[in-house]
mmCIF file of C-alpha atoms and ligand atoms in Angstrom:
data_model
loop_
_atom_site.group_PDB
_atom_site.id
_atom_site.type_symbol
_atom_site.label_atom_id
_atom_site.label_comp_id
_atom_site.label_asym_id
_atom_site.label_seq_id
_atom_site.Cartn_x
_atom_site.Cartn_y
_atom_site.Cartn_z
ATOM 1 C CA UNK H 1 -66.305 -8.716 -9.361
ATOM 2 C CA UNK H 2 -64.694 -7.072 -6.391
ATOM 3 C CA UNK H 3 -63.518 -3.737 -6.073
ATOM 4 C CA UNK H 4 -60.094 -3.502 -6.141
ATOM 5 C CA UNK H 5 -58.728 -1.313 -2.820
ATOM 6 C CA UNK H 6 -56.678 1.936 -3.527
ATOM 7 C CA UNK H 7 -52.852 1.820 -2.882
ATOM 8 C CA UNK H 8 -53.506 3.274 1.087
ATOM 9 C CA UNK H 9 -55.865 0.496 2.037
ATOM 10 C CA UNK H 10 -53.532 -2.518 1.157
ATOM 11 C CA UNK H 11 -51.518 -3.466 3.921
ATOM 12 C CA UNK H 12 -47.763 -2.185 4.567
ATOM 13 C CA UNK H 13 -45.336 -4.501 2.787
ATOM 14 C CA UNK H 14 -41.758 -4.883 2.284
ATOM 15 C CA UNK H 15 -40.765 -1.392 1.128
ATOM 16 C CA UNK H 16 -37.044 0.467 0.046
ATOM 17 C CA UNK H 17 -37.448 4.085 0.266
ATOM 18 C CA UNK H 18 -34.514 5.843 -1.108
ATOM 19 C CA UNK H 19 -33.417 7.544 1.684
ATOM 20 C CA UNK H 20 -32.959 3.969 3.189
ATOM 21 C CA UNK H 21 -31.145 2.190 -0.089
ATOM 22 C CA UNK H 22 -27.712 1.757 -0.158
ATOM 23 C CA UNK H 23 -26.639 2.484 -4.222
ATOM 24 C CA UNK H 24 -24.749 -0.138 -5.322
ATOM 25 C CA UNK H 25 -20.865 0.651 -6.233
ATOM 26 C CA UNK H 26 -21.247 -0.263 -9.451
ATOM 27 C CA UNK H 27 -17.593 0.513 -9.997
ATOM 28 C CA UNK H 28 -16.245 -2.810 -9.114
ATOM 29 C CA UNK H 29 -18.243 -3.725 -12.350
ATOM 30 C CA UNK H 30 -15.909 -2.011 -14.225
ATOM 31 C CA UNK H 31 -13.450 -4.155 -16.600
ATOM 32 C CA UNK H 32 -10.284 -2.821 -18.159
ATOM 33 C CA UNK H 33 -11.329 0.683 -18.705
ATOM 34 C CA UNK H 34 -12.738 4.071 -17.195
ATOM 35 C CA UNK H 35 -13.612 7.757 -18.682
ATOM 36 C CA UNK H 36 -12.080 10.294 -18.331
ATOM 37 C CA UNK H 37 -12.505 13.881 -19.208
ATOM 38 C CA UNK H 38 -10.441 16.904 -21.159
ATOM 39 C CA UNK H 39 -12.125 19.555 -19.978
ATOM 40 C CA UNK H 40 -10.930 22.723 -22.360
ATOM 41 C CA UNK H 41 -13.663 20.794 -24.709
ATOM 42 C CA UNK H 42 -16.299 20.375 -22.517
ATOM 43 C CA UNK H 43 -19.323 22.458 -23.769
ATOM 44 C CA UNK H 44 -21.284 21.828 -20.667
ATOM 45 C CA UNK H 45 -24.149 20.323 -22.558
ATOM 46 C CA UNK H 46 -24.636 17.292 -19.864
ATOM 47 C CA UNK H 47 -25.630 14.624 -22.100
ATOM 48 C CA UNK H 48 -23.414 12.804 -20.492
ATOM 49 C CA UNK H 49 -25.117 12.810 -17.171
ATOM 50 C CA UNK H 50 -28.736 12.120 -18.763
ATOM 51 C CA UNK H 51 -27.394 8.841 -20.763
ATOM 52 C CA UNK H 52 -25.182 7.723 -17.626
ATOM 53 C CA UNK H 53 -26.935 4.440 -15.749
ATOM 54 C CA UNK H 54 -25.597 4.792 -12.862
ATOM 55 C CA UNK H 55 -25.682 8.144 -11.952
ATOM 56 C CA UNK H 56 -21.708 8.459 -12.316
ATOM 57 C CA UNK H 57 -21.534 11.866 -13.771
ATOM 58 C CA UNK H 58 -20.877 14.534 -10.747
ATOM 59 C CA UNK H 59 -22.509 17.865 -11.733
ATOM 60 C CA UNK H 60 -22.863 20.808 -9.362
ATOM 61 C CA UNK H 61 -24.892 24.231 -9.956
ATOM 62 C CA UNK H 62 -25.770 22.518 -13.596
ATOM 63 C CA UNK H 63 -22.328 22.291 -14.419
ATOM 64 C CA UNK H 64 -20.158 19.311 -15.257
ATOM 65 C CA UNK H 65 -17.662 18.012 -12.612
ATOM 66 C CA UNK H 66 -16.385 14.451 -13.484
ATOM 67 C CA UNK H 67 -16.805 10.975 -13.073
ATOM 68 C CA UNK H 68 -17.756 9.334 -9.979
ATOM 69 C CA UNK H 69 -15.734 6.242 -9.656
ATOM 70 C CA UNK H 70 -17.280 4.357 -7.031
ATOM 71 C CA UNK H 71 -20.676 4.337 -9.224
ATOM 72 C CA UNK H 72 -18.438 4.009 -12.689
ATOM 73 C CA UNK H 73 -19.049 0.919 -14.248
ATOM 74 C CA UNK H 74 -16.970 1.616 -17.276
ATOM 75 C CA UNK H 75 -19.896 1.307 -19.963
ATOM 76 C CA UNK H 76 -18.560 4.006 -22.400
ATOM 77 C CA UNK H 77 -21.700 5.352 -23.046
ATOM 78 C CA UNK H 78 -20.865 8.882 -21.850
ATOM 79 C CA UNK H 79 -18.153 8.722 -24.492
ATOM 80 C CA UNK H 80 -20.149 7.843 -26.914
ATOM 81 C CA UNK H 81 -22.784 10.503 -26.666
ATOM 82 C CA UNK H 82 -20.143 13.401 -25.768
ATOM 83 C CA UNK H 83 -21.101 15.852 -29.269
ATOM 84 C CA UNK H 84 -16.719 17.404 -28.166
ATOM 85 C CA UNK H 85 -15.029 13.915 -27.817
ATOM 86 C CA UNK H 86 -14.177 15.668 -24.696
ATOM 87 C CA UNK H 87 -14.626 12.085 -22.308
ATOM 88 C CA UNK H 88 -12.344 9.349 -23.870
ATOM 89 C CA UNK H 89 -12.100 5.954 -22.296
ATOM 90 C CA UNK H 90 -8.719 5.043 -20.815
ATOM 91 C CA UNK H 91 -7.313 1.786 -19.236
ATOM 92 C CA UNK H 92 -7.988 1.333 -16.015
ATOM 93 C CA UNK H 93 -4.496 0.976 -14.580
ATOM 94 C CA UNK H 94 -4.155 5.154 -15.709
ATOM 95 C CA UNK H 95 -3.511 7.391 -12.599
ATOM 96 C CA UNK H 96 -5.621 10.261 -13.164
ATOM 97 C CA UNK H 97 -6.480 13.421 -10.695
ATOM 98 C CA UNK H 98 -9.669 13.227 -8.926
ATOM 99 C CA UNK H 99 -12.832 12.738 -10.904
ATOM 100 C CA UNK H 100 -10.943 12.044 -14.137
ATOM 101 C CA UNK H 101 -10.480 15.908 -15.054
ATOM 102 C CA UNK H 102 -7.596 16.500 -17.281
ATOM 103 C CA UNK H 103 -6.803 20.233 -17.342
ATOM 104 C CA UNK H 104 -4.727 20.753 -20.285
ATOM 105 C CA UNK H 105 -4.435 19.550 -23.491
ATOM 106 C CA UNK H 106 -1.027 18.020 -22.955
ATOM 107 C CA UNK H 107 -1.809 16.183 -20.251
ATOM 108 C CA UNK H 108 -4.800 14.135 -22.500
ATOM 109 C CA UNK H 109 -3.551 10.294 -22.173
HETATM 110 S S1 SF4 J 1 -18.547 4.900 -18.444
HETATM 111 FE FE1 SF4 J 1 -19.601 6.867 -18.455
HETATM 112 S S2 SF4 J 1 -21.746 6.394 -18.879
HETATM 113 FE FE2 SF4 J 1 -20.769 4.477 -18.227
HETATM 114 S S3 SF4 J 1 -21.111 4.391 -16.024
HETATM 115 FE FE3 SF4 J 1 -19.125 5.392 -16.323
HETATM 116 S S4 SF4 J 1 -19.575 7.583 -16.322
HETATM 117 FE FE4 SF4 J 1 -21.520 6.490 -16.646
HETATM 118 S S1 SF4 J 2 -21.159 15.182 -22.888
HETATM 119 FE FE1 SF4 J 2 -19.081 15.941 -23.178
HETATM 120 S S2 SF4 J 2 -19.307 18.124 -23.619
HETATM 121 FE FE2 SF4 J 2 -21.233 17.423 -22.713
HETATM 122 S S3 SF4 J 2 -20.987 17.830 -20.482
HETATM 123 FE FE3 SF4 J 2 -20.348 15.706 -20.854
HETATM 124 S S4 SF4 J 2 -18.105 15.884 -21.116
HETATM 125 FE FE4 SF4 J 2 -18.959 17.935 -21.405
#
């Protein structure tokens, strides 16, 4: 039987390296509805961010921004894990402020 050759002896191939590959804007996907967030119930736990495919959930220094529309594709799965009921799913057509952050209770649609 013949040896098999490590992965540094095979000859270069077609390859995407991530700093090269475009994400897809897996928002278009989206049909009828979008998340959005009411952040006075947000505990911060980011479960949200670990069960989102597509990398939609914006975070910054570990703490939880919003939604990412261009990468949204409107699966509902963040609502569905959210422990606070703090993301809801809301038609699409809903004007809401950048990433999907509703400040006050009031303003919940
Ligand atoms: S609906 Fe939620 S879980 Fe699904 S892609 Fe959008 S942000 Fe991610
Ligand atoms: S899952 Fe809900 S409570 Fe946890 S970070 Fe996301 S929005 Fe906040």
């Amino acid at each position: 039987m013949r040896e098999l050759k490590s992965s540094h002896q095979l000859p270069i191939g077609g390859a995407v390296l991530a700093q090269s590959a475009e994400p897809p804007h897996t928002g278009g996907w989206r049909v009828g509805e979008k998340p959005r967030v009411q952040l006075d119930t947000c505990v911060n736990c980011l479960l949200c961010w670990i069960y989102c495919p597509d990398s939609a959930i914006k975070i910054k220094d570990e703490a939880f921004l919003g939604f990412d529309y261009d990468y949204c594709k409107g699966c509902g799965i963040c609502q569905e894990v959210c422990p606070t009921g703090a993301i809801k799913m809301v038609a699409e057509a809903l004007v809401l402020p950048p990433l999907g952050r509703i400040e006050g209770e009031s303003d919940a649609g």
